[in-house]
Short mmCIF file of C-alpha atoms and ligand atoms in Angstrom, two decimals:
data_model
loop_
_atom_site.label_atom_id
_atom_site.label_comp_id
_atom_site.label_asym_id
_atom_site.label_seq_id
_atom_site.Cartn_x
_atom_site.Cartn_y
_atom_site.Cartn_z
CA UNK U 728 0.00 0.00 0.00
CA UNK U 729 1.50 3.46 -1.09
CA UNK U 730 0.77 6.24 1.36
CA UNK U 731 2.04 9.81 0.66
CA UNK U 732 4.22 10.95 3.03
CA UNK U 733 2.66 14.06 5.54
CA UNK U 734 4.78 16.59 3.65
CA UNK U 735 2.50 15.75 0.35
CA UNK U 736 -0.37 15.30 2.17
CA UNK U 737 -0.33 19.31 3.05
CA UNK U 738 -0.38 20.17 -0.40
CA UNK U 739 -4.03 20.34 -2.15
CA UNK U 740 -4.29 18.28 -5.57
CA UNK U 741 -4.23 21.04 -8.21
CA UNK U 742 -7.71 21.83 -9.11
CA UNK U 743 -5.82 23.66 -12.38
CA UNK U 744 -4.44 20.37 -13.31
CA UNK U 745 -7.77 18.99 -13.36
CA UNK U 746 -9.28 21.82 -15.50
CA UNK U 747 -7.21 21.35 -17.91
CA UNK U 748 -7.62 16.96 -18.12
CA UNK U 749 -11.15 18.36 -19.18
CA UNK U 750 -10.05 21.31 -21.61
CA UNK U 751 -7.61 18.34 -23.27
CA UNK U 752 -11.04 15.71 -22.94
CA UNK U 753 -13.35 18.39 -25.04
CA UNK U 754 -10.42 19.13 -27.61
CA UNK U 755 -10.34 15.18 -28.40
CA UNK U 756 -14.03 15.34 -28.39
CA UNK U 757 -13.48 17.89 -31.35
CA UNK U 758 -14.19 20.82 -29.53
CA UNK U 759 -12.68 24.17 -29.88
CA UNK U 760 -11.60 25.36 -26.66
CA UNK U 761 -9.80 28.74 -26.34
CA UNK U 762 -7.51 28.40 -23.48
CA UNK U 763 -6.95 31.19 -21.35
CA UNK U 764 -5.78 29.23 -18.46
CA UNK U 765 -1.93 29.36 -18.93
CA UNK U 766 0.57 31.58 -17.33
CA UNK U 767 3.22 32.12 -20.08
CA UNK U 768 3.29 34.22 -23.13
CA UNK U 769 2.13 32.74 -26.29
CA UNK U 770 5.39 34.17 -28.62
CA UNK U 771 8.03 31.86 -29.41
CA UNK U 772 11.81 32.11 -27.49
CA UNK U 773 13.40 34.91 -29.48
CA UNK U 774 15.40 33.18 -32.42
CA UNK U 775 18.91 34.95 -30.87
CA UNK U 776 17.91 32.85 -27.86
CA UNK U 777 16.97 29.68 -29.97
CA UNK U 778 20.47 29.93 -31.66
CA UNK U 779 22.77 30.49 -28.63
CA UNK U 780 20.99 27.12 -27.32
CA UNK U 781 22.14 25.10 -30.32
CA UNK U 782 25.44 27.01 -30.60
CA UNK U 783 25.54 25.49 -26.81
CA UNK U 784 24.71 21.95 -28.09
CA UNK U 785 26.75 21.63 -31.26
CA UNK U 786 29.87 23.86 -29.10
CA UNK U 787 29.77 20.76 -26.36
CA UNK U 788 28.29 22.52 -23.75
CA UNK U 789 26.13 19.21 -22.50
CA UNK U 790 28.20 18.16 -19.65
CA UNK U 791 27.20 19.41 -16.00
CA UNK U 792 27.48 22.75 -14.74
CA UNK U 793 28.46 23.93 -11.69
CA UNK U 794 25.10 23.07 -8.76
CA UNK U 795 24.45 27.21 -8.77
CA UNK U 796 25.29 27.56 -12.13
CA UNK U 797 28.01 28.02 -14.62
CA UNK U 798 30.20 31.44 -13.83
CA UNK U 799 29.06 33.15 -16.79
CA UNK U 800 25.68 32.68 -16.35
CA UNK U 801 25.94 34.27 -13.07
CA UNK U 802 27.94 36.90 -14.32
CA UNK U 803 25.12 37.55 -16.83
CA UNK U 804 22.36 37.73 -14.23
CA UNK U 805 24.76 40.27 -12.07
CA UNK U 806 24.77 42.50 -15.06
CA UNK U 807 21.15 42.36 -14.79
CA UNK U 808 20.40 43.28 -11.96
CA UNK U 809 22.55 45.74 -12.24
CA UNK U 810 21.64 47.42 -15.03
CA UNK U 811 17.76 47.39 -14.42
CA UNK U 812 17.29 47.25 -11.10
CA UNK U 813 20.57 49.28 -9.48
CA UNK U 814 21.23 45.76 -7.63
CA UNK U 815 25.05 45.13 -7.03
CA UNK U 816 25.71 41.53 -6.42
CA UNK U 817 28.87 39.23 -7.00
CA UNK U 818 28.12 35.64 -8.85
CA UNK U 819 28.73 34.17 -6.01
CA UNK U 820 25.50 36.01 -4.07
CA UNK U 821 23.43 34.42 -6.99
CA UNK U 822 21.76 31.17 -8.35
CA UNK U 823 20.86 29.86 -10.83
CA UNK U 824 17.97 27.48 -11.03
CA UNK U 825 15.58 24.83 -13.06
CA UNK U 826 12.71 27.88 -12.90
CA UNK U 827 11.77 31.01 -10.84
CA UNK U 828 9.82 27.66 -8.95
CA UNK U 829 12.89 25.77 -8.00
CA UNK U 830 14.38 28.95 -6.42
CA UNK U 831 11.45 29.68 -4.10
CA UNK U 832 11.55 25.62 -2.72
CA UNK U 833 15.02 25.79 -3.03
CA UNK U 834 15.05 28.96 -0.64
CA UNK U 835 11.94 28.04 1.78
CA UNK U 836 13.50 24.38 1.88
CA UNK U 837 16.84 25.46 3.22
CA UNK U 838 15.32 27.84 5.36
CA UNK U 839 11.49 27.17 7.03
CA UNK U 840 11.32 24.80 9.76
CA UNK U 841 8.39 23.01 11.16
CA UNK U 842 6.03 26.07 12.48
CA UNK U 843 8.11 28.78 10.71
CA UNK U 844 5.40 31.00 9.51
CA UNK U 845 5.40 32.78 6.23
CA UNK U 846 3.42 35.60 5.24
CA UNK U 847 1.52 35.41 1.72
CA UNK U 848 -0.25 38.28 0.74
CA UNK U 849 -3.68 37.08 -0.49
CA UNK U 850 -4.88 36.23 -3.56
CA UNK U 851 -1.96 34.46 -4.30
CA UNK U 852 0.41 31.97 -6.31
CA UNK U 853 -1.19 28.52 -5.38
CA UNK U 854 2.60 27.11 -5.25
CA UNK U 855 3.68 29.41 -2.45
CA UNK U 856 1.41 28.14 0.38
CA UNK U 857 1.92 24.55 -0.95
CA UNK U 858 5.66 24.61 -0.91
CA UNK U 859 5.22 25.88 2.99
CA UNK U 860 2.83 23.35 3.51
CA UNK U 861 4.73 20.83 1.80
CA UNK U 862 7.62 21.90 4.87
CA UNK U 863 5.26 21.78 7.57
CA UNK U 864 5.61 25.76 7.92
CA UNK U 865 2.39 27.80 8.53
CA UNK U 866 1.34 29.86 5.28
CA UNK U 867 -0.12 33.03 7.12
CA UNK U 868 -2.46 34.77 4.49
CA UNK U 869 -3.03 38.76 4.54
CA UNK U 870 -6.17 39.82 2.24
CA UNK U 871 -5.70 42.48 -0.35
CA UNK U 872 -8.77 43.84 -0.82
CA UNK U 873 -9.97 44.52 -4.63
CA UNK U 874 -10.94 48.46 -3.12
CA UNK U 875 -7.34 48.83 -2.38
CA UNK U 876 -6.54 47.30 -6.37
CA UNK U 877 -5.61 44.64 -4.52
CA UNK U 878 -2.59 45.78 -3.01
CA UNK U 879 -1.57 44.87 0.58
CA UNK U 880 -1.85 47.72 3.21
CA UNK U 881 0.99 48.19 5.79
CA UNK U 882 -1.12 48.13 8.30
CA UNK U 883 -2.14 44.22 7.50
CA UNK U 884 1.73 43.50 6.83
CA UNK U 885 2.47 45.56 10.55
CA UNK U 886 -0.62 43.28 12.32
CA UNK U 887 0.62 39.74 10.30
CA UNK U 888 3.91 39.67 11.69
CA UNK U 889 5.17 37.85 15.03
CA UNK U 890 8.24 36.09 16.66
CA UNK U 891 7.85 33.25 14.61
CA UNK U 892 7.52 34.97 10.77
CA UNK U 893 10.79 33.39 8.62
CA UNK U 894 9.92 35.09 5.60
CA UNK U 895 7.42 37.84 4.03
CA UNK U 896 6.85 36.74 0.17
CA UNK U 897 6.20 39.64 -1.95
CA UNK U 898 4.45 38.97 -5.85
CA UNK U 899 4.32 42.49 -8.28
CA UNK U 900 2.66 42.69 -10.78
CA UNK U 901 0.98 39.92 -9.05
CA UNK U 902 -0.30 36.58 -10.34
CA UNK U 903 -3.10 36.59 -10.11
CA UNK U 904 -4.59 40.42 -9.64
CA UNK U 905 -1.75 42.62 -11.78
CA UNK U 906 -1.31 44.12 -9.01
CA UNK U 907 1.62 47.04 -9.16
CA UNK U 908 2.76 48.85 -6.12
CA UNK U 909 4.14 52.58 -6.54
CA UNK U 910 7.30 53.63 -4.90
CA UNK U 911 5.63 55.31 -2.05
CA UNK U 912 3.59 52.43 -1.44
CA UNK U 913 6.21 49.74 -1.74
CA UNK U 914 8.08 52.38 0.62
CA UNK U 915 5.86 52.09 3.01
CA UNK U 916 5.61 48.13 3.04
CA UNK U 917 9.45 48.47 3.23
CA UNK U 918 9.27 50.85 6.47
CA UNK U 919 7.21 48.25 8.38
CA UNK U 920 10.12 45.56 7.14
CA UNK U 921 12.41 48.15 8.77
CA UNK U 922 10.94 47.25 12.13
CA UNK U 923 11.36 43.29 12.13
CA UNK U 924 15.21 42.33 11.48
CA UNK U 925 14.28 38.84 12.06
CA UNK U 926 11.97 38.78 8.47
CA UNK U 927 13.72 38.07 5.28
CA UNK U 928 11.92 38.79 2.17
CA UNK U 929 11.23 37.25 -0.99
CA UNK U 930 11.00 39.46 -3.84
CA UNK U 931 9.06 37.02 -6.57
CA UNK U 932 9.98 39.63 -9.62
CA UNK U 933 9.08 37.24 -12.24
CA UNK U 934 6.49 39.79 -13.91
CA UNK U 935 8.69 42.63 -13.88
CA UNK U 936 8.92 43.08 -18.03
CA UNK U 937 4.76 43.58 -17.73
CA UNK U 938 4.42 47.03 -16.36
CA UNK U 939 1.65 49.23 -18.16
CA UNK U 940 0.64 53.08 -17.94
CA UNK U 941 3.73 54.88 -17.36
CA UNK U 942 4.25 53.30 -13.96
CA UNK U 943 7.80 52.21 -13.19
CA UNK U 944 8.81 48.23 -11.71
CA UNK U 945 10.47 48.21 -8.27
CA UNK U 946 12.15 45.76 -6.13
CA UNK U 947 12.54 45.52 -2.66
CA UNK U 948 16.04 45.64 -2.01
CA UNK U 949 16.18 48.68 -4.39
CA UNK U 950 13.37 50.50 -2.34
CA UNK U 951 15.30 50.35 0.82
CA UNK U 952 18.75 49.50 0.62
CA UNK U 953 18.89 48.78 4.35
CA UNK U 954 16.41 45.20 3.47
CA UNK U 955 19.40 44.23 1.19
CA UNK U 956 20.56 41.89 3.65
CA UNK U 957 17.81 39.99 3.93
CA UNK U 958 15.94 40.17 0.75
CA UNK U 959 16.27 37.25 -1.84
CA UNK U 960 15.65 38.98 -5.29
CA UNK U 961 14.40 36.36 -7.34
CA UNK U 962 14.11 36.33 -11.01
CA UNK U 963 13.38 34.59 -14.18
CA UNK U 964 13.37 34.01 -18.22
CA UNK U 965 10.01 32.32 -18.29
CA UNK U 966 7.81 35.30 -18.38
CA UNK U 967 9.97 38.32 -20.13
CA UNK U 968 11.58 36.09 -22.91
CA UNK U 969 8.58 33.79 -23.63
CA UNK U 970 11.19 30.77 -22.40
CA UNK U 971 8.94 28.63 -19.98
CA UNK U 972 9.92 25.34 -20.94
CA UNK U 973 13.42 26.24 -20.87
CA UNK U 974 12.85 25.64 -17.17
CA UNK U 975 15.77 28.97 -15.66
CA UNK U 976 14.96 31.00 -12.91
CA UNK U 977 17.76 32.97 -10.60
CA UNK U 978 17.81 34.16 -7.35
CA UNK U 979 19.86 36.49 -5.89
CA UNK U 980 20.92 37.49 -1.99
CA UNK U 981 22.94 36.75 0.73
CA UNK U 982 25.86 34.33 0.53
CA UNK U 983 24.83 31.92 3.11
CA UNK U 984 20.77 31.79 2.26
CA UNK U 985 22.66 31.12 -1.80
CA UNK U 986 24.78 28.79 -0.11
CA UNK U 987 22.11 26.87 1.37
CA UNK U 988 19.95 26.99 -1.90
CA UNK U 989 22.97 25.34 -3.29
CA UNK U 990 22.76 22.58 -0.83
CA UNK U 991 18.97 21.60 -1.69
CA UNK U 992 19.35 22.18 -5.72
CA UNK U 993 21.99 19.35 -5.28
CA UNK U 994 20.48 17.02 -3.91
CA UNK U 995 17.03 17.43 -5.78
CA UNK U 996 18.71 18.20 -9.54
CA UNK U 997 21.92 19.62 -9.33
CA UNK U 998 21.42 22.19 -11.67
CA UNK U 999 19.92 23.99 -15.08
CA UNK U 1000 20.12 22.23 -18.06
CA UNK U 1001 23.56 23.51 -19.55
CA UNK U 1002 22.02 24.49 -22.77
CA UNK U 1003 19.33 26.32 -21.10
CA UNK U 1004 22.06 28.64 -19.13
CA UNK U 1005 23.57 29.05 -22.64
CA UNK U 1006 20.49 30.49 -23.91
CA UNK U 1007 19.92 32.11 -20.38
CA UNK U 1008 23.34 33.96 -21.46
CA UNK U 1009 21.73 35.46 -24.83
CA UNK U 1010 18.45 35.96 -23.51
CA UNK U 1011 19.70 38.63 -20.84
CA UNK U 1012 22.69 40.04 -22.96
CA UNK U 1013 21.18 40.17 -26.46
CA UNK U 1014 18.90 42.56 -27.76
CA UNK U 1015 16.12 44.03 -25.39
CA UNK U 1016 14.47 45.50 -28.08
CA UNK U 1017 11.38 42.66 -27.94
CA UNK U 1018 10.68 43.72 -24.52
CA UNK U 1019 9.09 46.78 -25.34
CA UNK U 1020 7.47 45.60 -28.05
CA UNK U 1021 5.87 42.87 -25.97
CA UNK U 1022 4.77 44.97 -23.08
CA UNK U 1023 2.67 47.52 -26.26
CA UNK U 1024 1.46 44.39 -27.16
CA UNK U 1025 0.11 43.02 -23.63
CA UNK U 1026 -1.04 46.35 -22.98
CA UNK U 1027 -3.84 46.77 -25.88
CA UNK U 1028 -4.40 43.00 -25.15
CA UNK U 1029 -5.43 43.80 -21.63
CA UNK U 1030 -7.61 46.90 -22.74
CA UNK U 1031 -9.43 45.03 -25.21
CA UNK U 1032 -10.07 42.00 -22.67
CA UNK U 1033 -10.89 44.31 -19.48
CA UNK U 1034 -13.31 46.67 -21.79
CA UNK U 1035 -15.21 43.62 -22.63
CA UNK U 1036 -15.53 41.93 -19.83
CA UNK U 1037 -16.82 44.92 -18.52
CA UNK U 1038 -19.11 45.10 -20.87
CA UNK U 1039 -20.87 41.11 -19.86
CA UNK U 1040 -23.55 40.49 -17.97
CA UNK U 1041 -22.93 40.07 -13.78
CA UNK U 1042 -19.07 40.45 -14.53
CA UNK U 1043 -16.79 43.31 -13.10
CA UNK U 1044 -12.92 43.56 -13.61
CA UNK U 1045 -10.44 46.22 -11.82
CA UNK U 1046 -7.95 47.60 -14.80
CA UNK U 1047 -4.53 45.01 -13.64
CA UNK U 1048 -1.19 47.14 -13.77
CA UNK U 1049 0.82 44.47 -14.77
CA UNK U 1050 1.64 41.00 -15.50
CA UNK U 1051 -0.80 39.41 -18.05
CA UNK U 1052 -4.03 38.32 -16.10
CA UNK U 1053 -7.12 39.40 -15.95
CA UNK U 1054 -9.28 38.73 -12.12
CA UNK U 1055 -12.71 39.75 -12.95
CA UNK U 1056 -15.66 39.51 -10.01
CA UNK U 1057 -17.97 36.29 -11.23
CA UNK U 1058 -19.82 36.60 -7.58
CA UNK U 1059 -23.18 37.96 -9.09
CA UNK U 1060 -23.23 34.54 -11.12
CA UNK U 1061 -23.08 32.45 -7.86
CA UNK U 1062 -26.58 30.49 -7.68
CA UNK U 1063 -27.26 30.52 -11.09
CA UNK U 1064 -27.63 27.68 -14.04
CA UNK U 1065 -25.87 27.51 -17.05
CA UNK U 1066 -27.86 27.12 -20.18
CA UNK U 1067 -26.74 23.13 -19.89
CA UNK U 1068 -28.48 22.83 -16.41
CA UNK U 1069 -25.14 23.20 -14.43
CA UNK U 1070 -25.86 24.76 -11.00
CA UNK U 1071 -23.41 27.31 -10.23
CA UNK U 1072 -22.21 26.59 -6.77
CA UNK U 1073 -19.03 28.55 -7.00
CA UNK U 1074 -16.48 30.32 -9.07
CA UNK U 1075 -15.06 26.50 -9.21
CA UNK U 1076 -18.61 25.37 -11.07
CA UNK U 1077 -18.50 28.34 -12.95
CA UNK U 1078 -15.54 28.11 -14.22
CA UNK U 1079 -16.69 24.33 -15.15
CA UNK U 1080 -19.77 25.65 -17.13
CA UNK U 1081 -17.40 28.09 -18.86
CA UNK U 1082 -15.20 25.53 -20.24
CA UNK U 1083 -17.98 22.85 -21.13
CA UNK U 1084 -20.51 25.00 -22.46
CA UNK U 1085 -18.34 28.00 -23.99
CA UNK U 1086 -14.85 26.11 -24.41
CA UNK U 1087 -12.99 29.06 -22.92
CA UNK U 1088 -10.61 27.77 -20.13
CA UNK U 1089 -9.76 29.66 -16.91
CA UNK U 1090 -9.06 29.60 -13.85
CA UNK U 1091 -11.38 29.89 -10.19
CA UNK U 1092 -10.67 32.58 -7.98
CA UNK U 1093 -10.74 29.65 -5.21
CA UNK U 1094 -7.58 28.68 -6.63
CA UNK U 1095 -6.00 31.42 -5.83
CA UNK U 1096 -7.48 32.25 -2.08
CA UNK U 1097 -9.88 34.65 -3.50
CA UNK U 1098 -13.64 32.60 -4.44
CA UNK U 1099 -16.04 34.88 -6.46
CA UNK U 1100 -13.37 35.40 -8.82
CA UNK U 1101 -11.87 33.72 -12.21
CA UNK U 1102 -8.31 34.07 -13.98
CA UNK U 1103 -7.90 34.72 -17.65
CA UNK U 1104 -4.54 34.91 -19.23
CA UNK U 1105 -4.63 37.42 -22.16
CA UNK U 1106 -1.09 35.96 -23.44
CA UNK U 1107 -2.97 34.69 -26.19
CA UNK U 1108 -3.49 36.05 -29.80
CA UNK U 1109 -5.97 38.74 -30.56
CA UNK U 1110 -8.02 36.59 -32.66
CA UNK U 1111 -8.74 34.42 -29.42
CA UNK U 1112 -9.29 37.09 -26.95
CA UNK U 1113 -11.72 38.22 -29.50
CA UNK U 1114 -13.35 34.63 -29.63
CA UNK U 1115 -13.02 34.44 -26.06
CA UNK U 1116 -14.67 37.30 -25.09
CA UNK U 1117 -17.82 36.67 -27.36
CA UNK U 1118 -18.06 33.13 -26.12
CA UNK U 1119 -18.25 34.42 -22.62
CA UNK U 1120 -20.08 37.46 -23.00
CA UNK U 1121 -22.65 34.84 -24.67
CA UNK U 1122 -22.55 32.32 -21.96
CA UNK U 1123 -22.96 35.26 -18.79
CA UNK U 1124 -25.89 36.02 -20.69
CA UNK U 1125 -27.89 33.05 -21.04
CA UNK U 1126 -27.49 32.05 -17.01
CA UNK U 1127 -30.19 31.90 -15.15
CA UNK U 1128 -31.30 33.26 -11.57
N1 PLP L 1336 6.25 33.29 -9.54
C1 PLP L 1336 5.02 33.49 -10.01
C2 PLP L 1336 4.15 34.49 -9.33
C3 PLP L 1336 4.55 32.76 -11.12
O1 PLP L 1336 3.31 32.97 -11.58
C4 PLP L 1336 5.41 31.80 -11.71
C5 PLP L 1336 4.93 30.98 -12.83
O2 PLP L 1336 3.77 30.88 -13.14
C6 PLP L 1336 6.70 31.67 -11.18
C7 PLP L 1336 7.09 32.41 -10.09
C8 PLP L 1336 7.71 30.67 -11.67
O3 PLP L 1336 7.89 30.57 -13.02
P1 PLP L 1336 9.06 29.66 -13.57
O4 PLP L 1336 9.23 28.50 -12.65
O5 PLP L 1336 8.60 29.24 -14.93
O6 PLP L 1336 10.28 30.53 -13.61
#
């Protein structure tokens, strides 16, 4: 008899996972389903990128790397941060990892000890509570309130914080909301930091590239200087260089918290693919050019997909300022039926009736911490979100009180 051990048993089966089973069940079925579900950008790794990789392979670079990643790689990611974010670190204050994912477990699981709490500003990135869980630390959530654009207060960071906080984990532009966070207001999270030496930080940053309306990305460490000691900076090419299966992610912060990092990425996969630290190389040296071009291109995305939403029956969405999600309100739907006869429960059965009876995949709110709500990527083409939206604005329609 297989039992899972009590660190798995913590962690919820991902309701996401089984959303999509169904998405993949009505495609064979010969259905077209749009799927707005995914978190990466739908562009392909920028050809540069694609050729450093194979310059990697057919150069010999296919033997393992160093556990935090090969010296030039590092050096890359120091120019980095350097360049756009004013961060000074040496290579050996960094890491380099299989995914912005690997560096958060790799930093929580040389770190949080049974009881450790860690405060997650809510909603949130499912995996963060999970890997805490999955620890046996205590995920300690603070609501953001969709009044405040969802943005935590310092006031709910000041009352979440005791003796036995390990580490304050800090998303912007937030998965799921958007959420961006002026200076002043990321100064003023900072100041509360200030006041709690025993609190490191995690500075999830893996949105920065998606920053709309003039406003400017910030990190923590470059806010207040003061938190540099305790802040890991964490980083990745998923997001900003449409690389997600290239599976890189880099963190960057004190020597001992990287030297511990380095500790659990050995024993659980010793390091990045070689190849993918190659292209990791290009990605963050070549051309930045795309960037730009990207973010225009998000931008009008997330206008056209807000405005209509807006626009469909019983649904409400706050403009995001970043990132590429959409968290529209679906709580005036709750305890009606879909056209099908599908009884809408929750933002989990709505999301259901979406998929089976529009073939538009998202994602609940529930998933997230925040029920009443539903995800939608816009990283998808234009012709999609145009599909999408119809589809939707179709389906809100027809429900029934
Ligand atoms: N952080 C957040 C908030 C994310 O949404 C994701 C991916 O969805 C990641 C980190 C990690 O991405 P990756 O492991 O692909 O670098």
């Amino acid at each position: 008899m297989i039992e899972w051990s009590t660190r798995l048993q913590g962690v919820q089966p991902s309701a996401t996972a089984a959303m999509n089973e169904l998405a993949k069940t009505l495609v064979q079925q010969g259905h077209d389903v749009i799927n707005l579900s995914f978190g990466e950008p739908d562009q392909d790794t920028p050809l540069p990128v694609q050729e450093a990789a194979i310059r990697a392979i057919r150069g010999g670079q296919t033997k393992y790397t160093l556990t935090r990643g090969t010296y030039e790689c590092r050096v890359a990611v120091a120019e980095k941060f350097e360049r756009e974010n004013s961060l000074t670190y040496t290579p050996h204050e960094i890491i380099v990892a299989p995914g912005g994912k690997q560096v958060l477990f790799n930093a929580f699981f040389a770190t949080v000890n049974p009881g450790d709490e860690v405060i997650i500003p809510r909603p949130y990135w499912v995996t963060y509570p999970d890997i805490i869980r999955s620890l046996h630390g205590q995920p300690v959530f603070v609501d953001c309130f969709e009044e405040d654009g969802f943005k935590l207060t310092p006031e709910s960071l000041e009352a979440a914080i005791t003796p036995r906080t390990k580490w304050f984990v800090f998303n912007a532009p937030s998965n799921p909301t958007g959420a961006v966070y002026s200076y002043d207001e990321m100064k003023a999270l900072t100041n509360v930091l200030l006041k709690h030496p025993h609190v490191l930080i995690m500075a999830d940053d893996v949105y920065e590239p998606f920053v709309y309306d003039g406003q400017k990305f910030h990190t923590i460490a470059e806010v207040e200087p003061r938190l540099f000691d305790r802040t890991l900076t964490m980083n990745g090419v998923s997001k900003g260089y449409a690389m997600t299966g290239w599976r890189v992610g880099y963190g960057a912060g004190p020597q001992k918290l990287i030297d511990g990092m380095a500790i659990a990425q050995s024993l659980i996969n010793s390091h990045t693919v070689s190849i993918s630290q190659a292209a990791t190389i290009e990605a963050l040296r070549g051309d930045q050019s795309l960037k730009a071009a990207w973010n225009d291109m998000f931008k009008e995305r997330r206008d056209f997909v807000v405005e209509h939403l807006n626009q469909m029956d019983g649904i409400s969405c706050s403009m995001p300022g970043g990132a590429f999600y959409a968290f529209p309100s679906c709580a005036a739907h709750i305890g009606k039926t879909t056209p099908g006869g599908l009884y809408i429960e929750n933002d989990g059965e709505l999301v259901r009736g979406v998929l089976t009876e529009a073939f538009v995949a998202s994602i609940a709110g529930t998933e997230f911490g925040a029920p009443g709500h539903f995800r939608i990527s816009y990283a998808a083409s234009n012709d999609e979100l145009d599909r999408a939206c119809d589809r939707m604005g179709n389906f809100f329609a027809k429900l029934k009180p």
